[in-house]
Structure formats: structure tokens, C-alpha cells
């Protein structure tokens, strides 16, 4: 059994919003605004009690969008995500158990990496699209450049502290398949229910990725 190809699943979705839901209704509104702006994939972080329910609702109601979940820390979370039909799962790091379970459960999985050893462990388990986290604090641009040689088969999804201005630099790297960012769903826009702003930020991100 081999790992599900997360890179193929997310092909073309170069900017992926990373969003933490306050309610299922908010998640619906956010996902609709992002989709209206041209975004086709979203990572819903499992950091609030409503997050798993929000993922389930979006999977049911938005079949044309790749609905994934982040901050996956336990194998049981992977199992629940598989059961509700999530398209992919993302972790801030990885464990041998999570790497193996993703293959066993046949769910696309982006394990988090910040060192060469972690990249090697993920590759050995069959995963090729890896989340680099936390991108900005660890100066991931230089890491990604350095990894191009020894890890030519790997592709990366840097996440963590990236804004629209920095996104352009990451997307220019040939081994960056996509990136994650919370700047598309700013806290004040969510608080005010300003879905037009979220849609506008989505349109700007899509245009940035097309450069």
C-alpha cells in the first residue's frame, strides 16, 4: 500500500487558506466567500470544539472544494477525518504512527517538517508533499532552497507567518507546490462578518499564484 498522492490532489491549488472556525455557520460563510474568490481548497484547523463539525458540514455542502483539516495531532483524528470524507489532513509535525496511519487509511496527508531528518522520515513513509512549519520563524525560504538538492523528489507547502507579500517569494521556488496562509481570513473580517473582504483577499491570492 502506498501513500495517497497529496500533491496530485492539491494540484492547481497553490494558495490554501488556513482557517480556524468559531462556528459551523461561520465556516460555511468563509468557505463560500473563498470559493467565490477562486480558492478551491481550504485547511480547517482542529483548534476549536466546532472544527470537526465544520469540516463535516463543508464536505457535505461544498463538493467542488477540497476540504481538509489541519493541526492533526492524533491517529484518531485522522480516522474521524477519513470517516467524514475530508480530502486531506495536515499536521504541524509528524510521528511514525501518523505517517503510517495516513497510508493505511488512504487519506492524503501533509506531515509537518522543519529538519532534514523529518523530511527523510516522511519520504521513507511514502509522503511527497510536506508542510514546512512554522515557515517564517525558521527562515523556510533558505531551508527550501537548501533541500532542493538532497530532496529532489519532495515538494513543500510552507505555512506559518506568511503574508501576501512573502507569499510571492515562496511561490517562486520550484519545489514549493502550494502554501498555507491565514491572511485570507483575518480576525477582524471574521468578527465583522465581512465576507466581501474575504472574497477580495481570495481573488488577490489567486492572482498572486498565477504570476
mmCIF file with all atom_site columns, C-alpha atoms in Angstrom:
data_model
loop_
_atom_site.group_PDB
_atom_site.id
_atom_site.type_symbol
_atom_site.label_atom_id
_atom_site.label_alt_id
_atom_site.label_comp_id
_atom_site.label_asym_id
_atom_site.label_entity_id
_atom_site.label_seq_id
_atom_site.pdbx_PDB_ins_code
_atom_site.Cartn_x
_atom_site.Cartn_y
_atom_site.Cartn_z
_atom_site.occupancy
_atom_site.B_iso_or_equiv
_atom_site.pdbx_formal_charge
_atom_site.auth_seq_id
_atom_site.auth_comp_id
_atom_site.auth_asym_id
_atom_site.auth_atom_id
_atom_site.pdbx_PDB_model_num
ATOM 1   C CA . UNK A 1 1   ? 0.000   0.000  0.000   1.00 0.00 ? 1   UNK A CA 1
ATOM 2   C CA . UNK A 1 2   ? 1.340   3.439  -0.903  1.00 0.00 ? 2   UNK A CA 1
ATOM 3   C CA . UNK A 1 3   ? 0.530   6.927  0.342   1.00 0.00 ? 3   UNK A CA 1
ATOM 4   C CA . UNK A 1 4   ? -2.240  8.894  -1.368  1.00 0.00 ? 4   UNK A CA 1
ATOM 5   C CA . UNK A 1 5   ? -0.682  11.492 -3.648  1.00 0.00 ? 5   UNK A CA 1
ATOM 6   C CA . UNK A 1 6   ? -1.444  14.751 -1.856  1.00 0.00 ? 6   UNK A CA 1
ATOM 7   C CA . UNK A 1 7   ? 0.406   16.744 -4.492  1.00 0.00 ? 7   UNK A CA 1
ATOM 8   C CA . UNK A 1 8   ? -1.889  15.444 -7.243  1.00 0.00 ? 8   UNK A CA 1
ATOM 9   C CA . UNK A 1 9   ? -4.939  16.079 -5.058  1.00 0.00 ? 9   UNK A CA 1
ATOM 10  C CA . UNK A 1 10  ? -3.969  19.707 -4.472  1.00 0.00 ? 10  UNK A CA 1
ATOM 11  C CA . UNK A 1 11  ? -2.543  20.367 -7.922  1.00 0.00 ? 11  UNK A CA 1
ATOM 12  C CA . UNK A 1 12  ? -3.505  23.835 -9.062  1.00 0.00 ? 12  UNK A CA 1
ATOM 13  C CA . UNK A 1 13  ? -4.451  24.987 -5.560  1.00 0.00 ? 13  UNK A CA 1
ATOM 14  C CA . UNK A 1 14  ? -1.311  26.996 -4.897  1.00 0.00 ? 14  UNK A CA 1
ATOM 15  C CA . UNK A 1 15  ? -2.611  29.210 -2.085  1.00 0.00 ? 15  UNK A CA 1
ATOM 16  C CA . UNK A 1 16  ? -4.536  27.383 0.620   1.00 0.00 ? 16  UNK A CA 1
ATOM 17  C CA . UNK A 1 17  ? -6.285  29.341 3.373   1.00 0.00 ? 17  UNK A CA 1
ATOM 18  C CA . UNK A 1 18  ? -5.609  28.128 6.909   1.00 0.00 ? 18  UNK A CA 1
ATOM 19  C CA . UNK A 1 19  ? -8.747  28.886 8.895   1.00 0.00 ? 19  UNK A CA 1
ATOM 20  C CA . UNK A 1 20  ? -9.857  28.253 12.485  1.00 0.00 ? 20  UNK A CA 1
ATOM 21  C CA . UNK A 1 21  ? -13.666 28.178 12.770  1.00 0.00 ? 21  UNK A CA 1
ATOM 22  C CA . UNK A 1 22  ? -15.646 29.839 15.546  1.00 0.00 ? 22  UNK A CA 1
ATOM 23  C CA . UNK A 1 23  ? -18.872 28.148 14.417  1.00 0.00 ? 23  UNK A CA 1
ATOM 24  C CA . UNK A 1 24  ? -20.193 25.925 11.658  1.00 0.00 ? 24  UNK A CA 1
ATOM 25  C CA . UNK A 1 25  ? -22.189 28.828 10.224  1.00 0.00 ? 25  UNK A CA 1
ATOM 26  C CA . UNK A 1 26  ? -19.074 30.990 10.090  1.00 0.00 ? 26  UNK A CA 1
ATOM 27  C CA . UNK A 1 27  ? -17.186 28.171 8.356   1.00 0.00 ? 27  UNK A CA 1
ATOM 28  C CA . UNK A 1 28  ? -19.896 27.977 5.692   1.00 0.00 ? 28  UNK A CA 1
ATOM 29  C CA . UNK A 1 29  ? -19.748 31.714 5.077   1.00 0.00 ? 29  UNK A CA 1
ATOM 30  C CA . UNK A 1 30  ? -15.953 31.745 4.928   1.00 0.00 ? 30  UNK A CA 1
ATOM 31  C CA . UNK A 1 31  ? -15.748 28.800 2.546   1.00 0.00 ? 31  UNK A CA 1
ATOM 32  C CA . UNK A 1 32  ? -18.386 30.302 0.254   1.00 0.00 ? 32  UNK A CA 1
ATOM 33  C CA . UNK A 1 33  ? -16.540 33.640 0.162   1.00 0.00 ? 33  UNK A CA 1
ATOM 34  C CA . UNK A 1 34  ? -13.220 31.937 -0.546  1.00 0.00 ? 34  UNK A CA 1
ATOM 35  C CA . UNK A 1 35  ? -14.740 29.829 -3.297  1.00 0.00 ? 35  UNK A CA 1
ATOM 36  C CA . UNK A 1 36  ? -16.385 32.901 -4.838  1.00 0.00 ? 36  UNK A CA 1
ATOM 37  C CA . UNK A 1 37  ? -12.918 34.449 -4.933  1.00 0.00 ? 37  UNK A CA 1
ATOM 38  C CA . UNK A 1 38  ? -11.494 31.477 -6.804  1.00 0.00 ? 38  UNK A CA 1
ATOM 39  C CA . UNK A 1 39  ? -9.998  29.424 -3.967  1.00 0.00 ? 39  UNK A CA 1
ATOM 40  C CA . UNK A 1 40  ? -10.550 25.692 -4.356  1.00 0.00 ? 40  UNK A CA 1
ATOM 41  C CA . UNK A 1 41  ? -9.011  24.209 -1.208  1.00 0.00 ? 41  UNK A CA 1
ATOM 42  C CA . UNK A 1 42  ? -9.089  25.069 2.482   1.00 0.00 ? 42  UNK A CA 1
ATOM 43  C CA . UNK A 1 43  ? -7.370  23.771 5.608   1.00 0.00 ? 43  UNK A CA 1
ATOM 44  C CA . UNK A 1 44  ? -9.713  23.968 8.601   1.00 0.00 ? 44  UNK A CA 1
ATOM 45  C CA . UNK A 1 45  ? -7.644  23.713 11.762  1.00 0.00 ? 45  UNK A CA 1
ATOM 46  C CA . UNK A 1 46  ? -8.848  21.413 14.538  1.00 0.00 ? 46  UNK A CA 1
ATOM 47  C CA . UNK A 1 47  ? -8.257  24.004 17.243  1.00 0.00 ? 47  UNK A CA 1
ATOM 48  C CA . UNK A 1 48  ? -11.818 24.646 18.388  1.00 0.00 ? 48  UNK A CA 1
ATOM 49  C CA . UNK A 1 49  ? -14.602 22.329 19.611  1.00 0.00 ? 49  UNK A CA 1
ATOM 50  C CA . UNK A 1 50  ? -16.661 23.010 16.485  1.00 0.00 ? 50  UNK A CA 1
ATOM 51  C CA . UNK A 1 51  ? -13.877 22.349 13.987  1.00 0.00 ? 51  UNK A CA 1
ATOM 52  C CA . UNK A 1 52  ? -14.596 18.704 13.212  1.00 0.00 ? 52  UNK A CA 1
ATOM 53  C CA . UNK A 1 53  ? -18.274 19.513 12.725  1.00 0.00 ? 53  UNK A CA 1
ATOM 54  C CA . UNK A 1 54  ? -17.330 22.390 10.451  1.00 0.00 ? 54  UNK A CA 1
ATOM 55  C CA . UNK A 1 55  ? -15.190 20.077 8.308   1.00 0.00 ? 55  UNK A CA 1
ATOM 56  C CA . UNK A 1 56  ? -18.059 17.586 8.077   1.00 0.00 ? 56  UNK A CA 1
ATOM 57  C CA . UNK A 1 57  ? -20.515 20.317 7.054   1.00 0.00 ? 57  UNK A CA 1
ATOM 58  C CA . UNK A 1 58  ? -18.233 21.707 4.375   1.00 0.00 ? 58  UNK A CA 1
ATOM 59  C CA . UNK A 1 59  ? -17.552 18.238 2.976   1.00 0.00 ? 59  UNK A CA 1
ATOM 60  C CA . UNK A 1 60  ? -21.308 17.662 2.651   1.00 0.00 ? 60  UNK A CA 1
ATOM 61  C CA . UNK A 1 61  ? -22.229 21.070 1.315   1.00 0.00 ? 61  UNK A CA 1
ATOM 62  C CA . UNK A 1 62  ? -19.283 22.075 -0.883  1.00 0.00 ? 62  UNK A CA 1
ATOM 63  C CA . UNK A 1 63  ? -18.445 19.110 -3.111  1.00 0.00 ? 63  UNK A CA 1
ATOM 64  C CA . UNK A 1 64  ? -16.468 21.266 -5.559  1.00 0.00 ? 64  UNK A CA 1
ATOM 65  C CA . UNK A 1 65  ? -13.980 22.375 -2.910  1.00 0.00 ? 65  UNK A CA 1
ATOM 66  C CA . UNK A 1 66  ? -11.097 20.381 -1.427  1.00 0.00 ? 66  UNK A CA 1
ATOM 67  C CA . UNK A 1 67  ? -11.897 20.373 2.281   1.00 0.00 ? 67  UNK A CA 1
ATOM 68  C CA . UNK A 1 68  ? -9.026  19.401 4.540   1.00 0.00 ? 68  UNK A CA 1
ATOM 69  C CA . UNK A 1 69  ? -8.151  19.651 8.205   1.00 0.00 ? 69  UNK A CA 1
ATOM 70  C CA . UNK A 1 70  ? -5.047  20.865 9.973   1.00 0.00 ? 70  UNK A CA 1
ATOM 71  C CA . UNK A 1 71  ? -3.493  20.623 13.421  1.00 0.00 ? 71  UNK A CA 1
ATOM 72  C CA . UNK A 1 72  ? -3.940  16.854 13.248  1.00 0.00 ? 72  UNK A CA 1
ATOM 73  C CA . UNK A 1 73  ? -2.043  15.503 16.239  1.00 0.00 ? 73  UNK A CA 1
ATOM 74  C CA . UNK A 1 74  ? -3.521  12.029 16.791  1.00 0.00 ? 74  UNK A CA 1
ATOM 75  C CA . UNK A 1 75  ? -4.318  8.972  14.722  1.00 0.00 ? 75  UNK A CA 1
ATOM 76  C CA . UNK A 1 76  ? -7.914  9.040  15.966  1.00 0.00 ? 76  UNK A CA 1
ATOM 77  C CA . UNK A 1 77  ? -8.332  12.467 14.371  1.00 0.00 ? 77  UNK A CA 1
ATOM 78  C CA . UNK A 1 78  ? -7.150  11.005 11.070  1.00 0.00 ? 78  UNK A CA 1
ATOM 79  C CA . UNK A 1 79  ? -9.711  8.215  11.400  1.00 0.00 ? 79  UNK A CA 1
ATOM 80  C CA . UNK A 1 80  ? -12.535 10.674 12.057  1.00 0.00 ? 80  UNK A CA 1
ATOM 81  C CA . UNK A 1 81  ? -11.478 12.808 9.098   1.00 0.00 ? 81  UNK A CA 1
ATOM 82  C CA . UNK A 1 82  ? -11.476 9.764  6.851   1.00 0.00 ? 82  UNK A CA 1
ATOM 83  C CA . UNK A 1 83  ? -14.942 8.807  8.105   1.00 0.00 ? 83  UNK A CA 1
ATOM 84  C CA . UNK A 1 84  ? -16.436 12.235 7.352   1.00 0.00 ? 84  UNK A CA 1
ATOM 85  C CA . UNK A 1 85  ? -14.839 12.405 3.922   1.00 0.00 ? 85  UNK A CA 1
ATOM 86  C CA . UNK A 1 86  ? -12.151 15.050 4.373   1.00 0.00 ? 86  UNK A CA 1
ATOM 87  C CA . UNK A 1 87  ? -9.970  15.322 1.276   1.00 0.00 ? 87  UNK A CA 1
ATOM 88  C CA . UNK A 1 88  ? -6.692  15.716 3.133   1.00 0.00 ? 88  UNK A CA 1
ATOM 89  C CA . UNK A 1 89  ? -5.093  16.164 6.546   1.00 0.00 ? 89  UNK A CA 1
ATOM 90  C CA . UNK A 1 90  ? -2.198  18.330 7.708   1.00 0.00 ? 90  UNK A CA 1
ATOM 91  C CA . UNK A 1 91  ? -0.008  18.209 10.809  1.00 0.00 ? 91  UNK A CA 1
ATOM 92  C CA . UNK A 1 92  ? 2.386   20.767 12.301  1.00 0.00 ? 92  UNK A CA 1
ATOM 93  C CA . UNK A 1 93  ? 4.902   17.932 12.736  1.00 0.00 ? 93  UNK A CA 1
ATOM 94  C CA . UNK A 1 94  ? 4.683   14.183 12.402  1.00 0.00 ? 94  UNK A CA 1
ATOM 95  C CA . UNK A 1 95  ? 5.023   10.914 14.269  1.00 0.00 ? 95  UNK A CA 1
ATOM 96  C CA . UNK A 1 96  ? 5.727   7.416  12.953  1.00 0.00 ? 96  UNK A CA 1
ATOM 97  C CA . UNK A 1 97  ? 2.167   6.491  13.917  1.00 0.00 ? 97  UNK A CA 1
ATOM 98  C CA . UNK A 1 98  ? 0.597   9.324  11.915  1.00 0.00 ? 98  UNK A CA 1
ATOM 99  C CA . UNK A 1 99  ? 2.823   8.706  8.897   1.00 0.00 ? 99  UNK A CA 1
ATOM 100 C CA . UNK A 1 100 ? 1.817   5.046  8.828   1.00 0.00 ? 100 UNK A CA 1
ATOM 101 C CA . UNK A 1 101 ? -1.871  5.618  9.627   1.00 0.00 ? 101 UNK A CA 1
ATOM 102 C CA . UNK A 1 102 ? -2.310  8.034  6.729   1.00 0.00 ? 102 UNK A CA 1
ATOM 103 C CA . UNK A 1 103 ? -1.095  5.336  4.355   1.00 0.00 ? 103 UNK A CA 1
ATOM 104 C CA . UNK A 1 104 ? -3.273  2.690  5.981   1.00 0.00 ? 104 UNK A CA 1
ATOM 105 C CA . UNK A 1 105 ? -6.368  4.913  5.939   1.00 0.00 ? 105 UNK A CA 1
ATOM 106 C CA . UNK A 1 106 ? -5.683  6.075  2.372   1.00 0.00 ? 106 UNK A CA 1
ATOM 107 C CA . UNK A 1 107 ? -6.066  9.749  3.171   1.00 0.00 ? 107 UNK A CA 1
ATOM 108 C CA . UNK A 1 108 ? -3.873  12.418 1.601   1.00 0.00 ? 108 UNK A CA 1
ATOM 109 C CA . UNK A 1 109 ? -1.552  13.684 4.314   1.00 0.00 ? 109 UNK A CA 1
ATOM 110 C CA . UNK A 1 110 ? 0.888   16.565 4.616   1.00 0.00 ? 110 UNK A CA 1
ATOM 111 C CA . UNK A 1 111 ? 3.201   15.883 7.559   1.00 0.00 ? 111 UNK A CA 1
ATOM 112 C CA . UNK A 1 112 ? 4.965   18.865 9.069   1.00 0.00 ? 112 UNK A CA 1
ATOM 113 C CA . UNK A 1 113 ? 8.739   19.122 8.695   1.00 0.00 ? 113 UNK A CA 1
ATOM 114 C CA . UNK A 1 114 ? 11.370  21.556 9.933   1.00 0.00 ? 114 UNK A CA 1
ATOM 115 C CA . UNK A 1 115 ? 14.558  19.479 9.679   1.00 0.00 ? 115 UNK A CA 1
ATOM 116 C CA . UNK A 1 116 ? 16.257  17.226 7.158   1.00 0.00 ? 116 UNK A CA 1
ATOM 117 C CA . UNK A 1 117 ? 15.663  14.204 9.388   1.00 0.00 ? 117 UNK A CA 1
ATOM 118 C CA . UNK A 1 118 ? 11.929  14.876 9.407   1.00 0.00 ? 118 UNK A CA 1
ATOM 119 C CA . UNK A 1 119 ? 11.914  15.196 5.612   1.00 0.00 ? 119 UNK A CA 1
ATOM 120 C CA . UNK A 1 120 ? 13.714  11.854 5.346   1.00 0.00 ? 120 UNK A CA 1
ATOM 121 C CA . UNK A 1 121 ? 11.226  10.139 7.676   1.00 0.00 ? 121 UNK A CA 1
ATOM 122 C CA . UNK A 1 122 ? 8.257   11.491 5.710   1.00 0.00 ? 122 UNK A CA 1
ATOM 123 C CA . UNK A 1 123 ? 9.752   10.469 2.378   1.00 0.00 ? 123 UNK A CA 1
ATOM 124 C CA . UNK A 1 124 ? 10.545  6.992  3.709   1.00 0.00 ? 124 UNK A CA 1
ATOM 125 C CA . UNK A 1 125 ? 6.882   6.607  4.664   1.00 0.00 ? 125 UNK A CA 1
ATOM 126 C CA . UNK A 1 126 ? 5.835   7.496  1.120   1.00 0.00 ? 126 UNK A CA 1
ATOM 127 C CA . UNK A 1 127 ? 4.747   11.101 1.562   1.00 0.00 ? 127 UNK A CA 1
ATOM 128 C CA . UNK A 1 128 ? 5.991   13.577 -1.041  1.00 0.00 ? 128 UNK A CA 1
ATOM 129 C CA . UNK A 1 129 ? 4.125   16.828 -0.287  1.00 0.00 ? 129 UNK A CA 1
ATOM 130 C CA . UNK A 1 130 ? 5.315   18.109 3.075   1.00 0.00 ? 130 UNK A CA 1
ATOM 131 C CA . UNK A 1 131 ? 4.218   21.041 5.201   1.00 0.00 ? 131 UNK A CA 1
ATOM 132 C CA . UNK A 1 132 ? 7.117   23.252 6.270   1.00 0.00 ? 132 UNK A CA 1
ATOM 133 C CA . UNK A 1 133 ? 6.154   24.725 9.636   1.00 0.00 ? 133 UNK A CA 1
ATOM 134 C CA . UNK A 1 134 ? 6.491   27.273 11.122  1.00 0.00 ? 134 UNK A CA 1
ATOM 135 C CA . UNK A 1 135 ? 7.781   28.749 7.882   1.00 0.00 ? 135 UNK A CA 1
ATOM 136 C CA . UNK A 1 136 ? 8.740   32.309 8.743   1.00 0.00 ? 136 UNK A CA 1
ATOM 137 C CA . UNK A 1 137 ? 10.196  31.672 12.224  1.00 0.00 ? 137 UNK A CA 1
ATOM 138 C CA . UNK A 1 138 ? 12.557  29.001 10.854  1.00 0.00 ? 138 UNK A CA 1
ATOM 139 C CA . UNK A 1 139 ? 13.519  31.001 7.730   1.00 0.00 ? 139 UNK A CA 1
ATOM 140 C CA . UNK A 1 140 ? 11.956  28.382 5.496   1.00 0.00 ? 140 UNK A CA 1
ATOM 141 C CA . UNK A 1 141 ? 12.921  30.098 2.258   1.00 0.00 ? 141 UNK A CA 1
ATOM 142 C CA . UNK A 1 142 ? 16.562  29.212 2.846   1.00 0.00 ? 142 UNK A CA 1
ATOM 143 C CA . UNK A 1 143 ? 15.668  25.711 4.044   1.00 0.00 ? 143 UNK A CA 1
ATOM 144 C CA . UNK A 1 144 ? 13.552  25.026 0.976   1.00 0.00 ? 144 UNK A CA 1
ATOM 145 C CA . UNK A 1 145 ? 16.361  26.230 -1.263  1.00 0.00 ? 145 UNK A CA 1
ATOM 146 C CA . UNK A 1 146 ? 18.860  24.014 0.540   1.00 0.00 ? 146 UNK A CA 1
ATOM 147 C CA . UNK A 1 147 ? 16.579  20.980 0.344   1.00 0.00 ? 147 UNK A CA 1
ATOM 148 C CA . UNK A 1 148 ? 16.190  21.211 -3.430  1.00 0.00 ? 148 UNK A CA 1
ATOM 149 C CA . UNK A 1 149 ? 19.373  19.188 -3.958  1.00 0.00 ? 149 UNK A CA 1
ATOM 150 C CA . UNK A 1 150 ? 19.205  16.319 -1.465  1.00 0.00 ? 150 UNK A CA 1
ATOM 151 C CA . UNK A 1 151 ? 15.407  16.005 -1.541  1.00 0.00 ? 151 UNK A CA 1
ATOM 152 C CA . UNK A 1 152 ? 14.667  16.495 -5.223  1.00 0.00 ? 152 UNK A CA 1
ATOM 153 C CA . UNK A 1 153 ? 11.594  14.245 -5.035  1.00 0.00 ? 153 UNK A CA 1
ATOM 154 C CA . UNK A 1 154 ? 9.931   16.311 -2.297  1.00 0.00 ? 154 UNK A CA 1
ATOM 155 C CA . UNK A 1 155 ? 7.540   19.205 -2.734  1.00 0.00 ? 155 UNK A CA 1
ATOM 156 C CA . UNK A 1 156 ? 6.691   21.617 0.038   1.00 0.00 ? 156 UNK A CA 1
ATOM 157 C CA . UNK A 1 157 ? 3.749   23.566 1.423   1.00 0.00 ? 157 UNK A CA 1
ATOM 158 C CA . UNK A 1 158 ? 5.212   26.240 3.707   1.00 0.00 ? 158 UNK A CA 1
ATOM 159 C CA . UNK A 1 159 ? 2.830   27.568 6.353   1.00 0.00 ? 159 UNK A CA 1
ATOM 160 C CA . UNK A 1 160 ? 3.193   29.833 9.341   1.00 0.00 ? 160 UNK A CA 1
ATOM 161 C CA . UNK A 1 161 ? 3.594   33.589 9.434   1.00 0.00 ? 161 UNK A CA 1
ATOM 162 C CA . UNK A 1 162 ? 3.370   34.019 5.649   1.00 0.00 ? 162 UNK A CA 1
ATOM 163 C CA . UNK A 1 163 ? 1.539   37.069 4.344   1.00 0.00 ? 163 UNK A CA 1
ATOM 164 C CA . UNK A 1 164 ? 0.674   38.165 0.814   1.00 0.00 ? 164 UNK A CA 1
ATOM 165 C CA . UNK A 1 165 ? 3.966   39.985 0.374   1.00 0.00 ? 165 UNK A CA 1
ATOM 166 C CA . UNK A 1 166 ? 6.068   37.000 1.424   1.00 0.00 ? 166 UNK A CA 1
ATOM 167 C CA . UNK A 1 167 ? 3.904   34.513 -0.448  1.00 0.00 ? 167 UNK A CA 1
ATOM 168 C CA . UNK A 1 168 ? 5.303   35.706 -3.750  1.00 0.00 ? 168 UNK A CA 1
ATOM 169 C CA . UNK A 1 169 ? 8.844   34.714 -2.721  1.00 0.00 ? 169 UNK A CA 1
ATOM 170 C CA . UNK A 1 170 ? 7.770   31.227 -1.669  1.00 0.00 ? 170 UNK A CA 1
ATOM 171 C CA . UNK A 1 171 ? 5.733   30.591 -4.800  1.00 0.00 ? 171 UNK A CA 1
ATOM 172 C CA . UNK A 1 172 ? 8.758   31.363 -6.978  1.00 0.00 ? 172 UNK A CA 1
ATOM 173 C CA . UNK A 1 173 ? 10.538  28.276 -5.608  1.00 0.00 ? 173 UNK A CA 1
ATOM 174 C CA . UNK A 1 174 ? 10.317  25.321 -7.974  1.00 0.00 ? 174 UNK A CA 1
ATOM 175 C CA . UNK A 1 175 ? 9.888   22.848 -5.109  1.00 0.00 ? 175 UNK A CA 1
ATOM 176 C CA . UNK A 1 176 ? 7.004   24.760 -3.494  1.00 0.00 ? 176 UNK A CA 1
ATOM 177 C CA . UNK A 1 177 ? 3.773   23.180 -4.709  1.00 0.00 ? 177 UNK A CA 1
ATOM 178 C CA . UNK A 1 178 ? 1.495   25.322 -2.566  1.00 0.00 ? 178 UNK A CA 1
ATOM 179 C CA . UNK A 1 179 ? 1.477   27.360 0.610   1.00 0.00 ? 179 UNK A CA 1
ATOM 180 C CA . UNK A 1 180 ? -0.852  27.897 3.519   1.00 0.00 ? 180 UNK A CA 1
ATOM 181 C CA . UNK A 1 181 ? -1.838  31.253 4.912   1.00 0.00 ? 181 UNK A CA 1
ATOM 182 C CA . UNK A 1 182 ? -4.208  32.724 7.449   1.00 0.00 ? 182 UNK A CA 1
ATOM 183 C CA . UNK A 1 183 ? -4.028  36.200 5.921   1.00 0.00 ? 183 UNK A CA 1
ATOM 184 C CA . UNK A 1 184 ? -7.002  35.338 3.695   1.00 0.00 ? 184 UNK A CA 1
ATOM 185 C CA . UNK A 1 185 ? -9.261  35.068 6.752   1.00 0.00 ? 185 UNK A CA 1
ATOM 186 C CA . UNK A 1 186 ? -8.210  37.971 9.025   1.00 0.00 ? 186 UNK A CA 1
ATOM 187 C CA . UNK A 1 187 ? -9.661  38.011 12.518  1.00 0.00 ? 187 UNK A CA 1
ATOM 188 C CA . UNK A 1 188 ? -11.351 41.394 12.150  1.00 0.00 ? 188 UNK A CA 1
ATOM 189 C CA . UNK A 1 189 ? -13.085 40.359 8.920   1.00 0.00 ? 189 UNK A CA 1
ATOM 190 C CA . UNK A 1 190 ? -14.387 37.203 10.598  1.00 0.00 ? 190 UNK A CA 1
ATOM 191 C CA . UNK A 1 191 ? -15.520 39.146 13.653  1.00 0.00 ? 191 UNK A CA 1
ATOM 192 C CA . UNK A 1 192 ? -17.393 41.664 11.500  1.00 0.00 ? 192 UNK A CA 1
ATOM 193 C CA . UNK A 1 193 ? -18.761 39.109 9.042   1.00 0.00 ? 193 UNK A CA 1
ATOM 194 C CA . UNK A 1 194 ? -17.061 40.954 6.212   1.00 0.00 ? 194 UNK A CA 1
ATOM 195 C CA . UNK A 1 195 ? -17.280 38.161 3.645   1.00 0.00 ? 195 UNK A CA 1
ATOM 196 C CA . UNK A 1 196 ? -16.762 40.592 0.760   1.00 0.00 ? 196 UNK A CA 1
ATOM 197 C CA . UNK A 1 197 ? -13.295 41.325 2.139   1.00 0.00 ? 197 UNK A CA 1
ATOM 198 C CA . UNK A 1 198 ? -12.530 37.608 2.422   1.00 0.00 ? 198 UNK A CA 1
ATOM 199 C CA . UNK A 1 199 ? -13.614 37.153 -1.192  1.00 0.00 ? 199 UNK A CA 1
ATOM 200 C CA . UNK A 1 200 ? -11.447 40.075 -2.290  1.00 0.00 ? 200 UNK A CA 1
ATOM 201 C CA . UNK A 1 201 ? -8.415  38.656 -0.467  1.00 0.00 ? 201 UNK A CA 1
ATOM 202 C CA . UNK A 1 202 ? -9.073  35.320 -2.158  1.00 0.00 ? 202 UNK A CA 1
ATOM 203 C CA . UNK A 1 203 ? -9.109  36.947 -5.587  1.00 0.00 ? 203 UNK A CA 1
ATOM 204 C CA . UNK A 1 204 ? -5.827  38.702 -4.834  1.00 0.00 ? 204 UNK A CA 1
ATOM 205 C CA . UNK A 1 205 ? -4.254  35.415 -3.708  1.00 0.00 ? 205 UNK A CA 1
ATOM 206 C CA . UNK A 1 206 ? -5.381  33.600 -6.846  1.00 0.00 ? 206 UNK A CA 1
ATOM 207 C CA . UNK A 1 207 ? -3.888  36.359 -8.987  1.00 0.00 ? 207 UNK A CA 1
ATOM 208 C CA . UNK A 1 208 ? -0.654  36.204 -6.999  1.00 0.00 ? 208 UNK A CA 1
ATOM 209 C CA . UNK A 1 209 ? -0.386  32.446 -7.517  1.00 0.00 ? 209 UNK A CA 1
ATOM 210 C CA . UNK A 1 210 ? -0.877  32.905 -11.257 1.00 0.00 ? 210 UNK A CA 1
ATOM 211 C CA . UNK A 1 211 ? 2.086   35.272 -11.643 1.00 0.00 ? 211 UNK A CA 1
#
